[in-house]
Amino acid sequence: MTNRSLWTVIAALATLTAAGSAQDTRLLRHPTVSKDLIAFEYGADLWVVPRTGGTARRLTATPGVETEPVFSPDGSRIAFTATVGGNTDVYVVATAGGDPVRLTWHPDVDRVRGWSTDGSRVIFGSGRLSAPHQSYYRLFSIPAAGGFEEPLPMPRAFTGSYSPDGRQIAYEEISTVMFPPWFEGSEWRHYRGGRTHPISVMNLADYSVQKLPWTTSNDSYPMWVGNTIYFISDRDFTGTLYAWTEGAKDIKQLTHHDDFDVMNASAGPGAIVYEQAGDIHLYDLKTGQSQKVAISVTGDFPWARAQFKRVASMIQSSALSPTGVRVAVEARGDIFTVPVDKGDYRNLTKSPAIHDQDPVWSPDGGQLAWFSDASGEYQLMIGDQNGLGKPRAVPLPASGFYKGLTWSPDGKQLAFEDQRLALWSLDVASGKSTRIDADIFDDPFRDHSPSWSPDSKWIAYSRNLENHLRAIFLYSVATGKATQITDGLSDAVSPTFDASGKYLYFLAS
């Protein structure tokens, strides 16, 4: 992730979360542990704190993004991933602080993965040797003092960890996400598709490979301590810590989180540190106990302050008014209307630290509707296009994310989708929501593409079928019933009524 503005939002949200408690800063990421300290990323900078918790000390403070810190075996240095000038590379900095040293210069993304057992080399992952447009990661090592990198013998490896004697390496062959390869963790919870894989162990003497016991789970972040390999797995459908001891037939579950997944983990002297639900937890290898580490992060975050920005290059969505005189745009979390020819722009929201998105015009051009997370959960906002009155907030069916606002031609209803691919309609006057349909065969790359009939009595949309093709459905507002109108033998999408409402057009293949 290289977008500083996203980290601005993350830092601002975490600061608000921490306001109620001096020891409860959230959204702490990519922790690593030494004998005395925990290092982590927060707000795109690196911080260190005692293993017992407390107030963190800032290690980096740059306009770029620093992430994925890993302590050297002796704890004196930290290797980390940083994006500077648009390029993501490997750096090393003294734990006490100072100027970081850049180790890699390749234009591809290079991400820190760990250290050699003697601390002389840094291990990193990169797709630099893969075929174009089919990127996969390999692991490389590079001298911590600077020099040329060398690929490790595994043809593919996303993360990895040496055995204490340096004769073997445990590794995760590929990431569970199809693309891009630098994303971490499965985008689909409970994913059981073809990219699931076990942790592999390569003997560096003869390159033989052993697989850890496994059945269709997402296993990642192997960490080798003594004769035991620790890793994250979602065998119980929530990512948490597991362990396998050499020679054992079974895997042992160590932690039992059942709400949010353990996102990443790192091993150090006598402990494993991991991120879960925005907090950092420390698992003691001797006692087998895990506890949350109370951490307070304070500092100046100038990029998180309200400020003027040129947003012309940050437009995310737009909608032309019915009269064609103005355009509504979403840019950097605010809703604007801009004249096509003459006049001034209007900022309808003026809402720093709030995400307003997806503006649509009412059929008469007098109002706009959009989604806003001003309350902490997304709501539907309806306001006058002149920006003079206070917008009306309408509760949505449940917490979550919403998209695809479409106003009915008579201005009385709105249609939209939620993150579970359910299609809804909402009565503008009463604010009542009605669930129209749900795509039970989840596919996050598809949507319903709802289309209103000119008389506002029907909604046409497409939905996945069991055969993985899509069919066109027609929903009656009067009866609340939907009818499939294509045979499902071809992929039918993008329904659109003509101006008379007598004909419905769609694409089919």
Short mmCIF file of C-alpha atoms in Angstrom, two decimals:
data_model
loop_
_atom_site.label_atom_id
_atom_site.label_comp_id
_atom_site.label_asym_id
_atom_site.label_seq_id
_atom_site.Cartn_x
_atom_site.Cartn_y
_atom_site.Cartn_z
CA MET A 1 0.00 0.00 0.00
CA THR A 2 1.58 3.25 -1.09
CA ASN A 3 -1.22 5.80 -0.84
CA ARG A 4 -0.36 8.24 1.94
CA SER A 5 -3.89 9.65 1.99
CA LEU A 6 -5.26 6.24 3.02
CA TRP A 7 -2.81 6.12 5.91
CA THR A 8 -3.95 9.63 6.84
CA VAL A 9 -7.48 8.31 7.31
CA ILE A 10 -6.20 5.31 9.27
CA ALA A 11 -4.14 7.51 11.59
CA ALA A 12 -7.05 9.89 12.13
CA LEU A 13 -9.44 7.05 12.95
CA ALA A 14 -6.98 5.45 15.35
CA THR A 15 -6.42 8.79 17.08
CA LEU A 16 -10.16 9.15 17.61
CA THR A 17 -10.36 5.59 18.94
CA ALA A 18 -7.55 6.33 21.38
CA ALA A 19 -9.21 9.47 22.71
CA GLY A 20 -11.12 7.58 25.40
CA SER A 21 -8.04 5.83 26.84
CA ALA A 22 -4.40 6.82 27.05
CA GLN A 23 -3.45 3.14 26.73
CA ASP A 24 -5.74 2.02 23.92
CA THR A 25 -4.45 3.25 20.57
CA ARG A 26 -5.85 1.02 17.82
CA LEU A 27 -4.93 0.12 14.25
CA LEU A 28 -1.39 -0.89 15.20
CA ARG A 29 0.02 -3.02 12.41
CA HIS A 30 2.83 -5.46 11.53
CA PRO A 31 4.33 -5.92 15.00
CA THR A 32 7.75 -7.49 15.59
CA VAL A 33 9.37 -8.38 18.93
CA SER A 34 12.88 -8.40 20.39
CA LYS A 35 14.08 -9.31 23.88
CA ASP A 36 12.93 -5.96 25.28
CA LEU A 37 10.87 -4.14 22.67
CA ILE A 38 7.95 -4.37 20.27
CA ALA A 39 8.15 -2.43 17.01
CA PHE A 40 5.10 -1.77 14.86
CA GLU A 41 3.66 0.44 12.16
CA TYR A 42 1.11 3.14 12.88
CA GLY A 43 0.04 5.96 10.58
CA ALA A 44 2.65 4.84 7.99
CA ASP A 45 5.53 5.36 10.44
CA LEU A 46 7.49 2.96 12.66
CA TRP A 47 7.30 3.00 16.47
CA VAL A 48 8.87 1.02 19.33
CA VAL A 49 7.50 0.31 22.81
CA PRO A 50 8.58 -1.91 25.73
CA ARG A 51 7.16 -5.45 25.66
CA THR A 52 5.09 -4.49 28.69
CA GLY A 53 3.41 -1.69 26.73
CA GLY A 54 3.19 2.01 27.52
CA THR A 55 3.92 5.10 25.46
CA ALA A 56 5.55 4.35 22.12
CA ARG A 57 8.66 6.07 20.78
CA ARG A 58 8.61 7.21 17.17
CA LEU A 59 11.33 5.74 14.98
CA THR A 60 10.53 7.26 11.58
CA ALA A 61 8.67 10.43 10.55
CA THR A 62 8.57 10.89 6.78
CA PRO A 63 6.01 11.77 4.11
CA GLY A 64 6.43 8.21 2.76
CA VAL A 65 5.07 4.90 4.02
CA GLU A 66 7.18 2.73 6.35
CA THR A 67 5.80 -0.70 7.21
CA GLU A 68 6.61 -4.37 7.93
CA PRO A 69 9.38 -3.89 10.53
CA VAL A 70 11.40 -6.97 11.58
CA PHE A 71 14.00 -6.99 14.39
CA SER A 72 17.43 -8.45 13.70
CA PRO A 73 18.22 -11.53 15.84
CA ASP A 74 20.14 -9.42 18.38
CA GLY A 75 17.48 -6.68 18.39
CA SER A 76 19.92 -3.91 17.49
CA ARG A 77 18.49 -3.19 14.02
CA ILE A 78 15.14 -3.18 12.28
CA ALA A 79 14.65 -4.04 8.62
CA PHE A 80 11.51 -2.55 7.10
CA THR A 81 9.66 -1.86 3.88
CA ALA A 82 9.40 1.76 2.74
CA THR A 83 7.90 3.53 -0.24
CA VAL A 84 9.95 6.56 -1.23
CA GLY A 85 9.35 8.48 -4.44
CA GLY A 86 6.84 5.87 -5.60
CA ASN A 87 9.21 2.90 -5.26
CA THR A 88 8.93 0.25 -2.53
CA ASP A 89 12.25 -1.08 -1.20
CA VAL A 90 14.07 -2.62 1.76
CA TYR A 91 15.68 -0.43 4.43
CA VAL A 92 17.50 -1.00 7.72
CA VAL A 93 17.60 1.36 10.71
CA ALA A 94 19.19 1.11 14.15
CA THR A 95 16.67 0.33 16.88
CA ALA A 96 18.01 3.33 18.79
CA GLY A 97 17.15 5.54 15.81
CA GLY A 98 19.09 7.33 13.10
CA ASP A 99 19.23 7.48 9.32
CA PRO A 100 17.87 4.39 7.56
CA VAL A 101 20.08 2.60 5.02
CA ARG A 102 18.50 1.59 1.72
CA LEU A 103 19.37 -1.94 0.55
CA THR A 104 17.34 -2.54 -2.65
CA TRP A 105 16.86 -0.36 -5.72
CA HIS A 106 14.84 -2.50 -8.12
CA PRO A 107 11.73 -0.87 -9.66
CA ASP A 108 9.58 -3.83 -8.58
CA VAL A 109 8.07 -3.98 -5.09
CA ASP A 110 10.51 -5.40 -2.49
CA ARG A 111 9.04 -6.37 0.92
CA VAL A 112 10.93 -7.32 4.07
CA ARG A 113 10.36 -10.86 5.32
CA GLY A 114 13.02 -11.43 7.98
CA TRP A 115 16.71 -12.01 8.70
CA SER A 116 19.23 -14.80 8.32
CA THR A 117 19.89 -16.64 11.59
CA ASP A 118 23.24 -14.87 12.10
CA GLY A 119 21.79 -11.41 11.37
CA SER A 120 24.16 -10.76 8.48
CA ARG A 121 21.51 -10.76 5.74
CA VAL A 122 17.97 -9.45 5.28
CA ILE A 123 15.34 -11.65 3.65
CA PHE A 124 12.82 -9.97 1.35
CA GLY A 125 10.12 -10.96 -1.13
CA SER A 126 9.78 -9.63 -4.65
CA GLY A 127 8.07 -10.43 -7.95
CA ARG A 128 11.02 -9.07 -9.93
CA LEU A 129 11.84 -12.43 -11.58
CA SER A 130 8.29 -13.46 -12.48
CA ALA A 131 6.69 -13.14 -15.90
CA PRO A 132 4.94 -9.85 -16.73
CA HIS A 133 1.26 -9.72 -15.67
CA GLN A 134 1.65 -13.10 -13.90
CA SER A 135 3.51 -11.85 -10.87
CA TYR A 136 4.43 -14.23 -8.07
CA TYR A 137 6.88 -13.77 -5.23
CA ARG A 138 10.29 -15.29 -4.62
CA LEU A 139 12.43 -14.78 -1.54
CA PHE A 140 15.86 -13.14 -1.75
CA SER A 141 18.61 -12.40 0.75
CA ILE A 142 20.82 -9.33 0.72
CA PRO A 143 23.73 -8.30 2.98
CA ALA A 144 22.53 -6.04 5.78
CA ALA A 145 25.63 -3.91 5.19
CA GLY A 146 24.69 -3.47 1.52
CA GLY A 147 25.53 -5.47 -1.59
CA PHE A 148 23.90 -7.69 -4.17
CA GLU A 149 20.82 -9.79 -3.53
CA GLU A 150 20.69 -13.56 -4.07
CA PRO A 151 17.50 -15.57 -4.72
CA LEU A 152 16.67 -18.36 -2.29
CA PRO A 153 16.18 -21.79 -3.90
CA MET A 154 12.35 -21.97 -3.63
CA PRO A 155 10.81 -21.25 -7.06
CA ARG A 156 7.95 -19.41 -5.36
CA ALA A 157 7.66 -18.11 -1.80
CA PHE A 158 5.59 -15.29 -0.30
CA THR A 159 6.86 -15.43 3.30
CA GLY A 160 9.48 -17.61 4.98
CA SER A 161 11.54 -18.31 8.11
CA TYR A 162 14.88 -20.13 8.63
CA SER A 163 15.27 -22.95 11.11
CA PRO A 164 17.57 -22.02 14.05
CA ASP A 165 20.48 -23.96 12.48
CA GLY A 166 19.92 -22.34 9.09
CA ARG A 167 19.66 -25.69 7.32
CA GLN A 168 15.95 -25.55 6.52
CA ILE A 169 13.41 -22.90 5.70
CA ALA A 170 9.65 -22.92 6.29
CA TYR A 171 7.74 -20.90 3.72
CA GLU A 172 4.34 -19.94 2.36
CA GLU A 173 4.43 -20.64 -1.36
CA ILE A 174 1.88 -18.08 -2.57
CA SER A 175 -0.48 -15.53 -1.09
CA THR A 176 -4.14 -16.48 -0.86
CA VAL A 177 -5.16 -13.38 -2.83
CA MET A 178 -5.21 -13.77 -6.61
CA PHE A 179 -3.87 -10.29 -7.33
CA PRO A 180 -1.92 -8.21 -6.77
CA PRO A 181 0.60 -10.47 -4.98
CA TRP A 182 1.62 -7.86 -2.39
CA PHE A 183 -1.81 -7.89 -0.77
CA GLU A 184 -1.92 -9.86 2.47
CA GLY A 185 -4.58 -12.18 3.81
CA SER A 186 -7.54 -13.56 1.95
CA GLU A 187 -9.97 -10.94 0.70
CA TRP A 188 -12.73 -13.55 1.04
CA ARG A 189 -13.12 -14.82 4.58
CA HIS A 190 -13.56 -18.61 4.79
CA TYR A 191 -12.01 -18.87 1.32
CA ARG A 192 -11.45 -22.50 0.34
CA GLY A 193 -10.47 -22.14 -3.30
CA GLY A 194 -7.48 -23.20 -5.31
CA ARG A 195 -5.03 -20.76 -3.75
CA THR A 196 -5.18 -22.34 -0.31
CA HIS A 197 -1.95 -24.15 0.53
CA PRO A 198 -0.01 -25.71 3.41
CA ILE A 199 3.20 -24.43 4.94
CA SER A 200 6.17 -26.03 3.16
CA VAL A 201 9.61 -26.86 4.59
CA MET A 202 12.66 -27.08 2.31
CA ASN A 203 15.88 -28.85 3.28
CA LEU A 204 18.57 -26.54 1.90
CA ALA A 205 21.06 -29.41 1.56
CA ASP A 206 19.13 -31.46 -1.00
CA TYR A 207 16.16 -29.12 -1.75
CA SER A 208 13.63 -31.75 -0.68
CA VAL A 209 10.28 -30.32 0.43
CA GLN A 210 8.00 -31.46 3.24
CA LYS A 211 4.41 -30.24 3.71
CA LEU A 212 2.90 -29.59 7.15
CA PRO A 213 -0.36 -31.41 7.98
CA TRP A 214 -3.13 -29.58 6.17
CA THR A 215 -6.69 -29.72 4.80
CA THR A 216 -7.86 -26.75 2.66
CA SER A 217 -7.10 -23.95 5.14
CA ASN A 218 -5.30 -20.64 4.61
CA ASP A 219 -1.91 -21.06 6.34
CA SER A 220 0.53 -18.15 6.42
CA TYR A 221 3.41 -16.37 8.22
CA PRO A 222 5.54 -19.39 9.26
CA MET A 223 7.85 -18.67 12.23
CA TRP A 224 10.52 -21.18 13.28
CA VAL A 225 11.42 -21.25 16.99
CA GLY A 226 13.47 -24.19 18.31
CA ASN A 227 12.01 -27.35 16.79
CA THR A 228 8.55 -25.83 16.33
CA ILE A 229 7.02 -23.98 13.41
CA TYR A 230 4.35 -21.44 14.39
CA PHE A 231 1.96 -20.00 11.82
CA ILE A 232 -1.44 -18.39 11.25
CA SER A 233 -4.27 -20.64 10.05
CA ASP A 234 -8.04 -20.37 9.66
CA ARG A 235 -8.69 -24.08 10.23
CA ASP A 236 -11.57 -23.13 12.51
CA PHE A 237 -12.60 -20.41 10.03
CA THR A 238 -11.02 -17.59 12.01
CA GLY A 239 -7.33 -16.87 11.51
CA THR A 240 -5.41 -17.60 14.70
CA LEU A 241 -2.07 -19.05 15.90
CA TYR A 242 -1.16 -22.72 15.43
CA ALA A 243 2.03 -24.73 15.96
CA TRP A 244 3.64 -27.89 14.56
CA THR A 245 6.58 -29.59 16.24
CA GLU A 246 9.00 -31.58 14.08
CA GLY A 247 7.97 -35.23 13.95
CA ALA A 248 4.43 -34.58 15.19
CA LYS A 249 1.41 -35.84 13.28
CA ASP A 250 -0.98 -33.15 14.44
CA ILE A 251 -1.22 -29.37 14.48
CA LYS A 252 -1.87 -27.63 17.81
CA GLN A 253 -4.07 -24.56 18.13
CA LEU A 254 -2.57 -21.96 20.46
CA THR A 255 -5.00 -19.03 20.49
CA HIS A 256 -8.77 -19.03 20.10
CA HIS A 257 -9.92 -15.73 18.60
CA ASP A 258 -13.39 -16.14 17.13
CA ASP A 259 -14.25 -12.60 16.06
CA PHE A 260 -11.46 -11.02 14.01
CA ASP A 261 -8.60 -12.79 12.24
CA VAL A 262 -4.98 -12.61 13.34
CA MET A 263 -3.60 -10.55 10.46
CA ASN A 264 0.16 -11.03 10.76
CA ALA A 265 2.64 -12.36 13.29
CA SER A 266 6.37 -12.35 14.08
CA ALA A 267 8.49 -14.42 16.46
CA GLY A 268 11.21 -13.18 18.80
CA PRO A 269 12.98 -14.24 22.00
CA GLY A 270 10.47 -16.27 24.00
CA ALA A 271 7.38 -14.78 22.38
CA ILE A 272 5.25 -14.29 19.31
CA VAL A 273 3.69 -10.90 18.68
CA TYR A 274 0.66 -10.53 16.43
CA GLU A 275 -1.99 -8.09 15.23
CA GLN A 276 -5.66 -8.80 15.90
CA ALA A 277 -8.65 -6.43 15.76
CA GLY A 278 -6.30 -3.46 15.56
CA ASP A 279 -4.51 -4.39 18.80
CA ILE A 280 -1.13 -5.99 19.41
CA HIS A 281 -1.03 -9.24 21.36
CA LEU A 282 1.98 -11.01 22.90
CA TYR A 283 1.97 -14.81 23.12
CA ASP A 284 4.40 -16.18 25.72
CA LEU A 285 6.02 -19.36 24.42
CA LYS A 286 6.74 -20.68 27.93
CA THR A 287 3.36 -20.16 29.54
CA GLY A 288 1.24 -20.56 26.40
CA GLN A 289 -0.70 -17.45 27.39
CA SER A 290 -1.60 -14.52 25.14
CA GLN A 291 -2.42 -11.01 26.28
CA LYS A 292 -3.16 -7.70 24.63
CA VAL A 293 -0.40 -5.11 24.99
CA ALA A 294 -1.72 -1.69 26.02
CA ILE A 295 0.04 0.87 23.83
CA SER A 296 -0.36 4.63 23.61
CA VAL A 297 0.79 6.41 20.46
CA THR A 298 1.11 10.18 20.62
CA GLY A 299 2.76 12.46 18.13
CA ASP A 300 2.28 15.21 15.61
CA PHE A 301 0.46 14.02 12.50
CA PRO A 302 0.48 17.07 10.21
CA TRP A 303 -0.97 15.08 7.29
CA ALA A 304 -4.05 14.22 9.42
CA ARG A 305 -4.94 17.85 10.09
CA ALA A 306 -7.71 19.58 8.15
CA GLN A 307 -6.10 21.32 5.20
CA PHE A 308 -6.77 22.69 1.74
CA LYS A 309 -6.18 20.25 -1.10
CA ARG A 310 -6.47 20.39 -4.86
CA VAL A 311 -8.88 17.56 -5.53
CA ALA A 312 -9.27 17.69 -9.32
CA SER A 313 -7.08 14.60 -9.64
CA MET A 314 -8.85 12.75 -6.80
CA ILE A 315 -12.35 12.35 -8.30
CA GLN A 316 -13.82 8.92 -7.52
CA SER A 317 -17.34 9.20 -8.99
CA SER A 318 -19.49 11.73 -10.84
CA ALA A 319 -23.07 12.31 -11.99
CA LEU A 320 -24.48 14.79 -14.50
CA SER A 321 -27.53 16.77 -13.36
CA PRO A 322 -30.85 16.13 -15.20
CA THR A 323 -30.60 19.57 -16.80
CA GLY A 324 -27.01 19.04 -17.83
CA VAL A 325 -25.99 22.29 -16.13
CA ARG A 326 -23.91 20.92 -13.25
CA VAL A 327 -21.93 17.80 -12.38
CA ALA A 328 -21.83 16.22 -8.92
CA VAL A 329 -18.48 14.70 -8.03
CA GLU A 330 -17.00 12.80 -5.11
CA ALA A 331 -13.42 13.86 -4.41
CA ARG A 332 -11.30 13.10 -1.34
CA GLY A 333 -14.37 12.28 0.76
CA ASP A 334 -16.43 15.40 -0.03
CA ILE A 335 -19.36 15.96 -2.41
CA PHE A 336 -19.11 18.90 -4.83
CA THR A 337 -21.20 20.22 -7.67
CA VAL A 338 -19.36 21.92 -10.51
CA PRO A 339 -20.85 24.01 -13.36
CA VAL A 340 -20.48 22.63 -16.86
CA ASP A 341 -20.04 26.13 -18.28
CA LYS A 342 -20.36 29.13 -15.96
CA GLY A 343 -20.67 29.53 -12.22
CA ASP A 344 -18.92 28.51 -8.99
CA TYR A 345 -18.32 25.11 -7.50
CA ARG A 346 -20.21 24.14 -4.33
CA ASN A 347 -18.92 21.91 -1.56
CA LEU A 348 -22.09 20.33 -0.16
CA THR A 349 -20.46 18.43 2.70
CA LYS A 350 -17.34 20.29 3.96
CA SER A 351 -16.55 17.29 6.12
CA PRO A 352 -12.90 16.66 7.05
CA ALA A 353 -12.31 13.13 8.45
CA ILE A 354 -15.67 11.93 7.03
CA HIS A 355 -16.12 9.85 3.89
CA ASP A 356 -18.98 11.06 1.72
CA GLN A 357 -19.35 9.14 -1.54
CA ASP A 358 -21.43 8.08 -4.57
CA PRO A 359 -23.55 11.21 -5.26
CA VAL A 360 -26.68 10.89 -7.46
CA TRP A 361 -29.17 13.56 -8.56
CA SER A 362 -32.90 13.43 -7.94
CA PRO A 363 -34.90 13.33 -11.20
CA ASP A 364 -35.96 16.97 -10.81
CA GLY A 365 -32.40 18.10 -10.11
CA GLY A 366 -33.35 19.71 -6.81
CA GLN A 367 -31.60 17.25 -4.50
CA LEU A 368 -28.68 14.88 -4.27
CA ALA A 369 -28.32 11.62 -2.38
CA TRP A 370 -25.04 10.08 -1.23
CA PHE A 371 -23.55 7.75 1.38
CA SER A 372 -21.76 9.11 4.45
CA ASP A 373 -19.99 7.53 7.44
CA ALA A 374 -20.33 10.65 9.61
CA SER A 375 -22.14 8.66 12.32
CA GLY A 376 -19.54 5.90 12.39
CA GLU A 377 -21.66 3.66 10.16
CA TYR A 378 -22.81 4.41 6.64
CA GLN A 379 -26.04 6.38 6.27
CA LEU A 380 -27.94 7.70 3.28
CA MET A 381 -27.82 11.48 3.05
CA ILE A 382 -30.33 13.54 1.05
CA GLY A 383 -29.67 17.25 0.64
CA ASP A 384 -30.57 20.25 -1.52
CA GLN A 385 -28.30 20.76 -4.51
CA ASN A 386 -27.70 24.40 -3.51
CA GLY A 387 -26.01 23.26 -0.30
CA LEU A 388 -27.92 25.75 1.86
CA GLY A 389 -29.94 23.40 4.06
CA LYS A 390 -28.79 20.64 6.41
CA PRO A 391 -28.88 17.24 4.67
CA ARG A 392 -31.31 14.63 5.98
CA ALA A 393 -29.73 11.43 7.34
CA VAL A 394 -31.59 8.18 6.59
CA PRO A 395 -30.55 4.96 8.41
CA LEU A 396 -29.54 2.04 6.19
CA PRO A 397 -30.67 -1.56 6.78
CA ALA A 398 -27.56 -2.66 8.71
CA SER A 399 -23.96 -1.72 9.37
CA GLY A 400 -21.64 -2.31 6.44
CA PHE A 401 -20.70 -0.84 3.08
CA TYR A 402 -23.06 0.30 0.35
CA LYS A 403 -22.78 1.28 -3.31
CA GLY A 404 -24.68 1.81 -6.54
CA LEU A 405 -27.30 4.44 -5.63
CA THR A 406 -29.97 4.76 -8.33
CA TRP A 407 -32.94 7.16 -8.02
CA SER A 408 -36.33 6.13 -9.41
CA PRO A 409 -37.71 8.41 -12.17
CA ASP A 410 -40.59 9.59 -9.96
CA GLY A 411 -38.15 10.57 -7.22
CA LYS A 412 -39.91 8.49 -4.57
CA GLN A 413 -37.43 5.62 -4.22
CA LEU A 414 -33.74 4.76 -4.32
CA ALA A 415 -32.09 1.45 -5.13
CA PHE A 416 -28.66 0.37 -3.86
CA GLU A 417 -26.52 -2.65 -3.00
CA ASP A 418 -24.70 -3.75 0.15
CA GLN A 419 -21.39 -5.53 0.63
CA ARG A 420 -23.10 -8.93 0.65
CA LEU A 421 -24.46 -8.31 -2.86
CA ALA A 422 -28.01 -7.82 -1.63
CA LEU A 423 -30.16 -5.40 -3.66
CA TRP A 424 -32.38 -2.95 -1.73
CA SER A 425 -34.95 -0.26 -2.41
CA LEU A 426 -35.66 2.64 -0.05
CA ASP A 427 -38.76 4.80 0.21
CA VAL A 428 -37.51 8.40 0.28
CA ALA A 429 -40.44 9.78 2.29
CA SER A 430 -40.49 7.18 5.08
CA GLY A 431 -36.90 5.97 4.95
CA LYS A 432 -38.09 2.34 4.95
CA SER A 433 -35.77 -0.16 3.23
CA THR A 434 -36.97 -3.27 1.38
CA ARG A 435 -34.71 -6.13 0.39
CA ILE A 436 -35.32 -6.99 -3.27
CA ASP A 437 -32.91 -9.87 -3.86
CA ALA A 438 -29.58 -11.30 -2.76
CA ASP A 439 -26.83 -12.91 -4.80
CA ILE A 440 -26.33 -16.16 -2.89
CA PHE A 441 -23.45 -17.13 -5.17
CA ASP A 442 -21.05 -14.44 -3.99
CA ASP A 443 -18.81 -12.90 -6.61
CA PRO A 444 -17.30 -9.57 -5.54
CA PHE A 445 -16.43 -8.70 -9.14
CA ARG A 446 -20.08 -8.59 -10.20
CA ASP A 447 -23.05 -6.39 -9.32
CA HIS A 448 -26.76 -6.23 -10.04
CA SER A 449 -26.70 -3.14 -12.31
CA PRO A 450 -30.29 -2.18 -11.37
CA SER A 451 -32.36 -0.17 -13.85
CA TRP A 452 -35.68 1.57 -13.11
CA SER A 453 -38.55 1.52 -15.60
CA PRO A 454 -39.71 5.01 -16.69
CA ASP A 455 -42.92 4.66 -14.64
CA SER A 456 -40.91 3.60 -11.53
CA LYS A 457 -42.99 0.41 -11.18
CA TRP A 458 -40.25 -2.07 -12.08
CA ILE A 459 -36.57 -2.67 -11.39
CA ALA A 460 -34.60 -4.81 -13.82
CA TYR A 461 -31.33 -6.32 -12.60
CA SER A 462 -28.95 -9.24 -13.17
CA ARG A 463 -28.06 -11.95 -10.66
CA ASN A 464 -25.75 -14.96 -10.55
CA LEU A 465 -27.28 -18.38 -11.03
CA GLU A 466 -26.07 -21.71 -9.71
CA ASN A 467 -24.39 -22.42 -13.07
CA HIS A 468 -22.30 -19.21 -12.54
CA LEU A 469 -24.02 -17.44 -15.41
CA ARG A 470 -26.19 -14.39 -14.81
CA ALA A 471 -29.84 -13.93 -15.64
CA ILE A 472 -32.07 -10.86 -15.90
CA PHE A 473 -34.75 -10.49 -13.22
CA LEU A 474 -37.71 -8.11 -13.11
CA TYR A 475 -38.92 -6.85 -9.71
CA SER A 476 -42.42 -5.44 -9.24
CA VAL A 477 -42.58 -2.57 -6.75
CA ALA A 478 -46.32 -3.12 -6.31
CA THR A 479 -46.20 -6.85 -5.46
CA GLY A 480 -42.66 -7.09 -4.07
CA LYS A 481 -41.96 -10.15 -6.25
CA ALA A 482 -39.10 -10.79 -8.69
CA THR A 483 -39.34 -12.90 -11.84
CA GLN A 484 -36.49 -14.34 -13.90
CA ILE A 485 -37.01 -13.34 -17.53
CA THR A 486 -33.98 -14.86 -19.28
CA ASP A 487 -33.34 -18.60 -19.53
CA GLY A 488 -29.96 -18.68 -17.79
CA LEU A 489 -28.30 -20.46 -20.70
CA SER A 490 -26.22 -17.40 -21.51
CA ASP A 491 -24.62 -14.67 -19.41
CA ALA A 492 -27.13 -11.79 -19.37
CA VAL A 493 -26.11 -8.45 -17.84
CA SER A 494 -26.64 -4.66 -17.86
CA PRO A 495 -30.44 -4.40 -18.28
CA THR A 496 -31.75 -1.01 -19.45
CA PHE A 497 -35.31 0.17 -20.20
CA ASP A 498 -35.97 2.27 -23.27
CA ALA A 499 -37.67 5.67 -22.88
CA SER A 500 -41.15 4.24 -23.46
CA GLY A 501 -40.76 1.48 -20.90
CA LYS A 502 -42.05 -1.11 -23.40
CA TYR A 503 -38.67 -2.67 -24.15
CA LEU A 504 -35.84 -3.90 -21.97
CA TYR A 505 -32.38 -4.18 -23.47
CA PHE A 506 -29.47 -6.17 -22.05
CA LEU A 507 -26.17 -7.73 -23.03
CA ALA A 508 -25.89 -11.50 -23.42
CA SER A 509 -23.16 -13.89 -24.40
#
